[in-house]
Protein backbone atom coordinates (compact mmCIF):
# COMPACT_ATOMS: atom_id res chain seq x y z
CA UNK A 1 0.00 0.00 0.00
CA UNK A 2 1.49 3.35 -1.04
CA UNK A 3 1.38 6.61 0.93
CA UNK A 4 -1.52 8.01 -1.11
CA UNK A 5 -3.70 4.98 -0.33
CA UNK A 6 -2.73 5.08 3.35
CA UNK A 7 -3.77 8.73 3.67
CA UNK A 8 -7.15 7.93 2.07
CA UNK A 9 -7.69 4.88 4.31
CA UNK A 10 -6.75 6.66 7.53
CA UNK A 11 -8.75 9.78 6.68
CA UNK A 12 -11.90 7.77 5.95
CA UNK A 13 -11.35 5.62 9.04
CA UNK A 14 -11.48 8.78 11.14
CA UNK A 15 -14.53 10.02 9.26
CA UNK A 16 -12.84 13.19 8.00
CA UNK A 17 -13.38 14.92 4.68
CA UNK A 18 -10.45 16.26 2.68
CA UNK A 19 -11.32 19.76 3.93
CA UNK A 20 -11.26 18.62 7.57
CA UNK A 21 -7.91 16.87 7.18
CA UNK A 22 -6.50 19.90 5.37
CA UNK A 23 -7.57 22.14 8.24
CA UNK A 24 -5.87 19.90 10.81
CA UNK A 25 -2.66 19.91 8.76
CA UNK A 26 -2.77 23.62 7.93
CA UNK A 27 -2.85 23.07 4.16
CA UNK A 28 -5.38 23.51 1.36
CA UNK A 29 -7.88 20.86 0.30
CA UNK A 30 -6.16 20.79 -3.11
CA UNK A 31 -2.92 19.71 -1.41
CA UNK A 32 -4.65 16.79 0.28
CA UNK A 33 -6.32 15.86 -3.02
CA UNK A 34 -2.94 15.81 -4.79
CA UNK A 35 -1.42 13.65 -2.03
CA UNK A 36 -4.28 11.15 -2.28
CA UNK A 37 -4.01 11.13 -6.09
CA UNK A 38 -0.24 10.49 -5.83
CA UNK A 39 0.37 13.68 -7.80
CA UNK A 40 2.62 15.15 -5.10
CA UNK A 41 4.25 14.10 -1.83
CA UNK A 42 3.83 15.87 1.53
CA UNK A 43 6.99 17.27 3.09
CA UNK A 44 8.57 15.72 6.18
CA UNK A 45 6.90 18.10 8.62
CA UNK A 46 3.44 17.19 7.27
CA UNK A 47 4.26 13.48 7.46
CA UNK A 48 5.31 13.88 11.11
CA UNK A 49 2.10 15.79 11.80
CA UNK A 50 0.01 13.12 10.07
CA UNK A 51 1.65 10.38 12.13
CA UNK A 52 0.51 12.20 15.29
CA UNK A 53 -2.98 12.97 13.98
CA UNK A 54 -3.58 9.43 12.69
CA UNK A 55 -1.68 7.86 15.64
CA UNK A 56 0.52 5.77 13.40
CA UNK A 57 4.27 5.47 12.96
CA UNK A 58 6.16 7.39 10.31
CA UNK A 59 7.56 4.03 9.13
CA UNK A 60 4.04 2.92 8.30
CA UNK A 61 3.38 6.05 6.28
CA UNK A 62 6.67 6.01 4.39
CA UNK A 63 7.30 2.31 3.74
CA UNK A 64 5.17 0.73 1.02
CA UNK A 65 5.75 -2.77 2.34
CA UNK A 66 4.06 -1.97 5.66
CA UNK A 67 0.32 -2.45 5.78
CA UNK A 68 -2.45 -2.02 8.36
CA UNK A 69 -4.08 -5.10 9.90
CA UNK A 70 -6.38 -5.68 12.89
CA UNK A 71 -5.85 -8.10 15.76
CA UNK A 72 -8.72 -10.13 17.14
CA UNK A 73 -9.26 -7.59 19.93
CA UNK A 74 -9.77 -4.85 17.35
CA UNK A 75 -6.54 -2.97 18.12
CA UNK A 76 -4.65 -1.82 15.03
CA UNK A 77 -1.06 -2.82 14.49
CA UNK A 78 1.33 -2.53 11.56
CA UNK A 79 3.12 -5.57 10.26
CA UNK A 80 5.07 -6.47 7.21
CA UNK A 81 2.92 -7.81 4.41
CA UNK A 82 2.69 -11.58 4.52
CA UNK A 83 3.80 -13.61 1.55
CA UNK A 84 0.28 -14.81 0.85
CA UNK A 85 -0.92 -11.18 0.63
CA UNK A 86 1.92 -10.33 -1.71
CA UNK A 87 0.51 -12.61 -4.39
CA UNK A 88 -3.02 -11.26 -3.99
CA UNK A 89 -2.07 -8.04 -5.79
CA UNK A 90 -0.03 -7.70 -8.97
CA UNK A 91 2.39 -4.77 -8.71
CA UNK A 92 2.34 -2.40 -11.69
CA UNK A 93 5.42 -0.22 -12.07
CA UNK A 94 5.52 3.21 -13.67
CA UNK A 95 7.45 1.78 -16.63
CA UNK A 96 4.83 -0.95 -17.18
CA UNK A 97 1.97 1.53 -16.93
CA UNK A 98 3.52 3.95 -19.44
CA UNK A 99 4.40 1.11 -21.80
CA UNK A 100 0.86 -0.27 -21.64
CA UNK A 101 -0.79 3.10 -22.31
CA UNK A 102 1.55 3.83 -25.25
CA UNK A 103 0.96 0.37 -26.71
CA UNK A 104 -2.83 0.68 -26.48
CA UNK A 105 -2.67 4.13 -28.08
CA UNK A 106 -0.72 2.71 -31.04
CA UNK A 107 -2.93 -0.36 -31.31
CA UNK A 108 -6.24 1.55 -31.11
CA UNK A 109 -6.01 2.90 -34.66
CA UNK A 110 -5.01 -0.49 -36.07
CA UNK A 111 -7.81 -2.37 -34.31
CA UNK A 112 -10.31 0.30 -35.36
CA UNK A 113 -9.07 -0.03 -38.95
CA UNK A 114 -9.55 -3.79 -38.81
CA UNK A 115 -13.12 -3.37 -37.55
CA UNK A 116 -13.68 -0.86 -40.37
CA UNK A 117 -12.58 -3.48 -42.92
CA UNK A 118 -14.95 -6.08 -41.46
CA UNK A 119 -17.93 -3.73 -41.70
CA UNK A 120 -17.30 -2.55 -45.28
CA UNK A 121 -16.16 -5.96 -46.58
CA UNK A 122 -19.57 -6.84 -48.16
CA UNK A 123 -19.79 -3.44 -49.93
CA UNK A 124 -17.77 -4.45 -52.96
CA UNK A 125 -19.81 -7.63 -53.50
CA UNK A 126 -23.07 -5.68 -53.16
CA UNK A 127 -21.92 -2.99 -55.61
CA UNK A 128 -20.53 -5.41 -58.22
CA UNK A 129 -23.62 -7.65 -58.10
CA UNK A 130 -25.95 -4.67 -58.53
CA UNK A 131 -23.85 -3.29 -61.39
CA UNK A 132 -23.89 -6.65 -63.18
CA UNK A 133 -27.65 -7.04 -62.79
CA UNK A 134 -28.20 -3.49 -64.07
CA UNK A 135 -26.12 -4.24 -67.15
CA UNK A 136 -23.37 -1.81 -66.21
CA UNK A 137 -20.73 -4.52 -66.18
CA UNK A 138 -19.97 -6.95 -68.96
CA UNK A 139 -19.35 -10.00 -66.79
CA UNK A 140 -21.19 -13.14 -65.83
CA UNK A 141 -22.95 -13.48 -62.52
CA UNK A 142 -20.43 -16.10 -61.36
CA UNK A 143 -17.48 -13.88 -62.25
CA UNK A 144 -18.92 -10.95 -60.31
CA UNK A 145 -19.81 -13.15 -57.31
CA UNK A 146 -16.35 -14.73 -57.32
CA UNK A 147 -14.59 -11.36 -57.46
CA UNK A 148 -16.80 -9.83 -54.79
CA UNK A 149 -16.43 -12.76 -52.39
CA UNK A 150 -12.66 -12.86 -52.96
CA UNK A 151 -12.36 -9.18 -52.03
CA UNK A 152 -14.60 -9.73 -49.00
CA UNK A 153 -12.50 -12.64 -47.74
CA UNK A 154 -9.23 -10.74 -48.32
CA UNK A 155 -10.50 -7.80 -46.27
CA UNK A 156 -11.72 -10.07 -43.45
CA UNK A 157 -8.43 -12.00 -43.50
CA UNK A 158 -6.46 -8.74 -43.24
CA UNK A 159 -8.63 -7.66 -40.32
CA UNK A 160 -8.19 -10.99 -38.52
CA UNK A 161 -4.41 -10.75 -39.00
CA UNK A 162 -4.45 -7.33 -37.33
CA UNK A 163 -6.58 -8.64 -34.44
CA UNK A 164 -4.20 -11.55 -33.85
CA UNK A 165 -1.09 -9.38 -34.07
CA UNK A 166 -2.48 -6.77 -31.68
CA UNK A 167 -3.69 -9.50 -29.33
CA UNK A 168 -0.22 -11.03 -29.17
CA UNK A 169 1.38 -7.66 -28.41
CA UNK A 170 -1.02 -6.94 -25.55
CA UNK A 171 -0.90 -10.50 -24.16
CA UNK A 172 1.70 -9.62 -21.44
CA UNK A 173 -0.85 -7.19 -19.97
CA UNK A 174 -3.79 -9.61 -19.82
CA UNK A 175 -3.52 -9.71 -16.04
CA UNK A 176 -5.02 -6.19 -15.94
CA UNK A 177 -8.35 -7.66 -17.09
CA UNK A 178 -8.76 -10.20 -14.31
CA UNK A 179 -6.21 -9.82 -11.50
CA UNK A 180 -6.20 -7.37 -8.64
CA UNK A 181 -3.41 -4.86 -9.09
CA UNK A 182 -1.52 -2.41 -6.93
CA UNK A 183 0.19 0.45 -8.73
CA UNK A 184 3.60 1.83 -7.89
CA UNK A 185 3.79 5.25 -6.28
CA UNK A 186 2.90 7.96 -8.80
CA UNK A 187 1.18 5.68 -11.34
CA UNK A 188 -2.35 6.59 -10.25
CA UNK A 189 -1.62 10.31 -10.48
CA UNK A 190 -0.04 9.93 -13.91
CA UNK A 191 -2.97 7.93 -15.29
CA UNK A 192 -5.55 10.30 -13.79
CA UNK A 193 -3.78 13.24 -15.43
CA UNK A 194 -3.78 11.49 -18.81
CA UNK A 195 -7.42 10.58 -18.40
CA UNK A 196 -8.32 14.16 -17.60
CA UNK A 197 -6.44 15.38 -20.67
CA UNK A 198 -8.12 12.77 -22.89
CA UNK A 199 -11.65 13.43 -21.57
CA UNK A 200 -12.44 16.06 -24.23
CA UNK A 201 -11.15 13.89 -27.09
CA UNK A 202 -13.07 10.88 -25.76
CA UNK A 203 -16.30 12.89 -25.67
CA UNK A 204 -15.71 14.33 -29.14
CA UNK A 205 -14.98 10.93 -30.69
CA UNK A 206 -18.13 9.45 -29.19
CA UNK A 207 -20.21 12.35 -30.49
CA UNK A 208 -18.76 11.94 -33.99
CA UNK A 209 -19.30 8.18 -33.91
CA UNK A 210 -22.89 8.55 -32.75
CA UNK A 211 -23.65 11.17 -35.42
CA UNK A 212 -22.15 8.98 -38.17
CA UNK A 213 -24.26 6.00 -37.14
CA UNK A 214 -27.44 8.11 -36.94
CA UNK A 215 -26.76 9.78 -40.30
CA UNK A 216 -25.81 6.48 -41.95
CA UNK A 217 -29.41 5.96 -43.09
CA UNK A 218 -29.46 9.21 -45.08
CA UNK A 219 -27.94 7.74 -48.30
CA UNK A 220 -30.57 4.99 -48.35
CA UNK A 221 -33.55 7.24 -47.66
CA UNK A 222 -32.15 9.91 -49.96
CA UNK A 223 -32.04 7.50 -52.90
CA UNK A 224 -35.52 6.18 -52.08
CA UNK A 225 -36.89 9.72 -52.49
CA UNK A 226 -35.84 9.89 -56.17
CA UNK A 227 -35.62 6.37 -57.52
CA UNK A 228 -36.29 2.70 -56.83
CA UNK A 229 -33.58 1.47 -59.18
CA UNK A 230 -31.77 -1.54 -57.73
CA UNK A 231 -28.31 -0.26 -58.65
CA UNK A 232 -28.93 3.08 -56.92
CA UNK A 233 -30.28 1.32 -53.84
CA UNK A 234 -27.28 -1.01 -53.72
CA UNK A 235 -24.93 1.96 -53.98
CA UNK A 236 -26.81 3.62 -51.11
CA UNK A 237 -26.40 0.49 -49.01
CA UNK A 238 -22.64 0.71 -49.60
CA UNK A 239 -22.80 4.29 -48.37
CA UNK A 240 -24.64 3.16 -45.25
CA UNK A 241 -21.93 0.60 -44.51
CA UNK A 242 -19.19 3.18 -45.04
CA UNK A 243 -20.75 5.71 -42.65
CA UNK A 244 -21.39 3.06 -40.01
CA UNK A 245 -17.78 1.88 -40.38
CA UNK A 246 -16.49 5.44 -39.90
CA UNK A 247 -18.65 5.87 -36.79
CA UNK A 248 -17.48 2.58 -35.32
CA UNK A 249 -13.86 3.58 -36.04
CA UNK A 250 -14.25 6.57 -33.72
CA UNK A 251 -15.99 4.44 -31.07
CA UNK A 252 -13.24 1.81 -31.11
CA UNK A 253 -10.31 4.26 -30.97
CA UNK A 254 -11.86 6.22 -28.11
CA UNK A 255 -12.99 3.10 -26.28
CA UNK A 256 -9.64 1.29 -26.38
CA UNK A 257 -7.71 4.29 -25.08
CA UNK A 258 -10.26 5.09 -22.38
CA UNK A 259 -10.48 1.45 -21.36
CA UNK A 260 -6.69 1.19 -20.94
CA UNK A 261 -6.76 3.99 -18.35
CA UNK A 262 -9.76 2.46 -16.57
CA UNK A 263 -7.88 -0.82 -16.25
CA UNK A 264 -4.92 0.82 -14.51
CA UNK A 265 -7.19 2.85 -12.23
CA UNK A 266 -9.49 -0.18 -11.65
CA UNK A 267 -12.56 1.89 -12.46
CA UNK A 268 -15.83 1.15 -14.27
CA UNK A 269 -15.94 -2.33 -15.77
CA UNK A 270 -12.46 -2.98 -14.36
CA UNK A 271 -13.14 -2.28 -10.71
CA UNK A 272 -12.20 -5.11 -8.36
CA UNK A 273 -15.84 -6.21 -8.03
CA UNK A 274 -16.53 -6.11 -11.77
CA UNK A 275 -13.42 -8.03 -12.82
CA UNK A 276 -14.84 -11.26 -11.43
CA UNK A 277 -18.15 -10.66 -13.23
CA UNK A 278 -16.40 -9.91 -16.53
CA UNK A 279 -14.31 -13.07 -16.25
CA UNK A 280 -17.50 -15.10 -15.78
CA UNK A 281 -19.23 -13.37 -18.71
CA UNK A 282 -16.32 -13.68 -21.18
CA UNK A 283 -17.18 -17.25 -22.36
CA UNK A 284 -20.78 -16.16 -23.02
CA UNK A 285 -19.53 -13.18 -25.01
CA UNK A 286 -17.23 -15.32 -27.15
CA UNK A 287 -19.95 -17.88 -27.89
CA UNK A 288 -22.47 -15.14 -28.72
CA UNK A 289 -20.32 -13.46 -31.38
CA UNK A 290 -19.23 -16.78 -32.86
CA UNK A 291 -22.90 -17.72 -33.31
CA UNK A 292 -23.69 -14.30 -34.84
CA UNK A 293 -20.80 -14.65 -37.30
CA UNK A 294 -21.84 -18.19 -38.24
CA UNK A 295 -25.45 -17.07 -38.81
CA UNK A 296 -24.30 -14.11 -40.92
CA UNK A 297 -22.00 -16.15 -43.17
CA UNK A 298 -24.41 -19.09 -43.43
CA UNK A 299 -27.41 -16.93 -44.32
CA UNK A 300 -25.40 -14.80 -46.76
CA UNK A 301 -23.87 -17.71 -48.67
CA UNK A 302 -27.05 -19.80 -48.66
CA UNK A 303 -29.36 -17.04 -49.92
CA UNK A 304 -26.75 -14.93 -51.73
CA UNK A 305 -28.45 -12.03 -49.99
CA UNK A 306 -25.40 -9.96 -49.07
CA UNK A 307 -27.37 -6.79 -49.69
CA UNK A 308 -29.66 -7.44 -46.75
CA UNK A 309 -27.79 -9.80 -44.41
CA UNK A 310 -25.62 -6.96 -43.09
CA UNK A 311 -28.63 -6.04 -40.94
CA UNK A 312 -27.61 -8.92 -38.65
CA UNK A 313 -24.76 -6.84 -37.17
CA UNK A 314 -26.71 -3.83 -35.86
CA UNK A 315 -29.46 -6.17 -34.59
CA UNK A 316 -26.85 -8.38 -32.89
CA UNK A 317 -25.26 -5.30 -31.32
CA UNK A 318 -28.56 -4.21 -29.78
CA UNK A 319 -29.34 -7.74 -28.57
CA UNK A 320 -25.85 -8.06 -27.10
CA UNK A 321 -26.57 -5.27 -24.62
CA UNK A 322 -29.71 -7.11 -23.47
CA UNK A 323 -27.85 -10.44 -23.23
CA UNK A 324 -25.02 -8.85 -21.24
CA UNK A 325 -27.35 -7.16 -18.77
CA UNK A 326 -29.28 -10.39 -18.21
CA UNK A 327 -26.10 -12.46 -17.76
CA UNK A 328 -24.53 -9.88 -15.43
CA UNK A 329 -27.65 -9.95 -13.24
CA UNK A 330 -27.45 -13.75 -12.97
CA UNK A 331 -23.68 -13.68 -12.32
CA UNK A 332 -24.04 -11.00 -9.64
CA UNK A 333 -26.77 -13.01 -7.91
CA UNK A 334 -24.61 -16.14 -7.90
CA UNK A 335 -21.53 -14.30 -6.62
CA UNK A 336 -23.48 -12.59 -3.85
CA UNK A 337 -24.90 -15.96 -2.80
CA UNK A 338 -21.53 -17.59 -2.34
CSV table of N, CA, C and O in Angstrom, one decimal, residues 125 291-316:
chain,number,residue,atom,x,y,z
A,125,UNK,N,-19.0,-6.6,-52.9
A,125,UNK,CA,-19.8,-7.6,-53.5
A,125,UNK,C,-21.2,-7.1,-53.8
A,125,UNK,O,-21.8,-7.4,-54.9
A,291,UNK,N,-21.6,-17.3,-32.8
A,291,UNK,CA,-22.9,-17.7,-33.3
A,291,UNK,C,-23.4,-16.7,-34.3
A,291,UNK,O,-23.9,-17.0,-35.4
A,292,UNK,N,-23.3,-15.4,-33.9
A,292,UNK,CA,-23.7,-14.3,-34.8
A,292,UNK,C,-22.9,-14.4,-36.2
A,292,UNK,O,-23.5,-14.3,-37.2
A,293,UNK,N,-21.6,-14.6,-36.1
A,293,UNK,CA,-20.8,-14.7,-37.3
A,293,UNK,C,-21.2,-15.8,-38.1
A,293,UNK,O,-21.3,-15.7,-39.4
A,294,UNK,N,-21.4,-17.0,-37.5
A,294,UNK,CA,-21.8,-18.2,-38.2
A,294,UNK,C,-23.2,-18.0,-38.9
A,294,UNK,O,-23.4,-18.4,-40.1
A,295,UNK,N,-24.1,-17.3,-38.2
A,295,UNK,CA,-25.4,-17.1,-38.8
A,295,UNK,C,-25.3,-16.1,-40.0
A,295,UNK,O,-25.9,-16.3,-41.1
A,296,UNK,N,-24.5,-15.1,-39.8
A,296,UNK,CA,-24.3,-14.1,-40.9
A,296,UNK,C,-23.7,-14.8,-42.2
A,296,UNK,O,-24.3,-14.6,-43.3
A,297,UNK,N,-22.6,-15.5,-42.0
A,297,UNK,CA,-22.0,-16.2,-43.2
A,297,UNK,C,-22.9,-17.2,-43.8
A,297,UNK,O,-23.0,-17.3,-45.0
A,298,UNK,N,-23.5,-18.0,-42.9
A,298,UNK,CA,-24.4,-19.1,-43.4
A,298,UNK,C,-25.6,-18.5,-44.2
A,298,UNK,O,-25.9,-19.0,-45.3
A,299,UNK,N,-26.3,-17.5,-43.7
A,299,UNK,CA,-27.4,-16.9,-44.3
A,299,UNK,C,-27.0,-16.3,-45.6
A,299,UNK,O,-27.6,-16.4,-46.7
A,300,UNK,N,-25.9,-15.5,-45.6
A,300,UNK,CA,-25.4,-14.8,-46.8
A,300,UNK,C,-25.0,-15.7,-47.9
A,300,UNK,O,-25.4,-15.5,-49.1
A,301,UNK,N,-24.3,-16.8,-47.6
A,301,UNK,CA,-23.9,-17.7,-48.7
A,301,UNK,C,-25.0,-18.5,-49.2
A,301,UNK,O,-25.1,-18.8,-50.4
A,302,UNK,N,-25.9,-18.9,-48.3
A,302,UNK,CA,-27.1,-19.8,-48.7
A,302,UNK,C,-28.1,-19.1,-49.5
A,302,UNK,O,-28.6,-19.6,-50.5
A,303,UNK,N,-28.3,-17.8,-49.2
A,303,UNK,CA,-29.4,-17.0,-49.9
A,303,UNK,C,-28.8,-16.1,-50.9
A,303,UNK,O,-29.5,-15.5,-51.8
A,304,UNK,N,-27.4,-15.9,-50.9
A,304,UNK,CA,-26.8,-14.9,-51.7
A,304,UNK,C,-27.4,-13.5,-51.5
A,304,UNK,O,-27.5,-12.7,-52.4
A,305,UNK,N,-27.8,-13.3,-50.3
A,305,UNK,CA,-28.5,-12.0,-50.0
A,305,UNK,C,-27.6,-11.0,-49.2
A,305,UNK,O,-28.0,-10.5,-48.2
A,306,UNK,N,-26.4,-10.8,-49.7
A,306,UNK,CA,-25.4,-10.0,-49.1
A,306,UNK,C,-25.9,-8.5,-48.9
A,306,UNK,O,-25.5,-7.8,-48.0
A,307,UNK,N,-26.9,-8.2,-49.8
A,307,UNK,CA,-27.4,-6.8,-49.7
A,307,UNK,C,-28.2,-6.5,-48.4
A,307,UNK,O,-28.4,-5.4,-48.0
A,308,UNK,N,-28.8,-7.6,-47.9
A,308,UNK,CA,-29.7,-7.4,-46.7
A,308,UNK,C,-29.1,-8.1,-45.5
A,308,UNK,O,-29.5,-7.7,-44.4
A,309,UNK,N,-28.2,-9.1,-45.6
A,309,UNK,CA,-27.8,-9.8,-44.4
A,309,UNK,C,-26.9,-9.0,-43.5
A,309,UNK,O,-26.8,-9.3,-42.3
A,310,UNK,N,-26.4,-7.8,-44.0
A,310,UNK,CA,-25.6,-7.0,-43.1
A,310,UNK,C,-26.4,-6.5,-41.9
A,310,UNK,O,-25.9,-6.1,-40.9
A,311,UNK,N,-27.8,-6.5,-42.0
A,311,UNK,CA,-28.6,-6.0,-40.9
A,311,UNK,C,-28.4,-6.9,-39.7
A,311,UNK,O,-28.8,-6.4,-38.6
A,312,UNK,N,-27.9,-8.1,-39.8
A,312,UNK,CA,-27.6,-8.9,-38.7
A,312,UNK,C,-26.7,-8.2,-37.6
A,312,UNK,O,-27.0,-8.3,-36.4
A,313,UNK,N,-25.7,-7.4,-38.1
A,313,UNK,CA,-24.8,-6.8,-37.2
A,313,UNK,C,-25.4,-5.8,-36.3
A,313,UNK,O,-25.2,-5.8,-35.0
A,314,UNK,N,-26.1,-4.8,-36.8
A,314,UNK,CA,-26.7,-3.8,-35.9
A,314,UNK,C,-27.7,-4.5,-34.9
A,314,UNK,O,-27.8,-4.1,-33.8
A,315,UNK,N,-28.5,-5.5,-35.4
A,315,UNK,CA,-29.5,-6.2,-34.6
A,315,UNK,C,-28.7,-6.9,-33.5
A,315,UNK,O,-29.1,-6.9,-32.3
A,316,UNK,N,-27.6,-7.6,-33.9
A,316,UNK,CA,-26.8,-8.4,-32.9
A,316,UNK,C,-26.2,-7.5,-31.8
A,316,UNK,O,-26.2,-7.8,-30.7
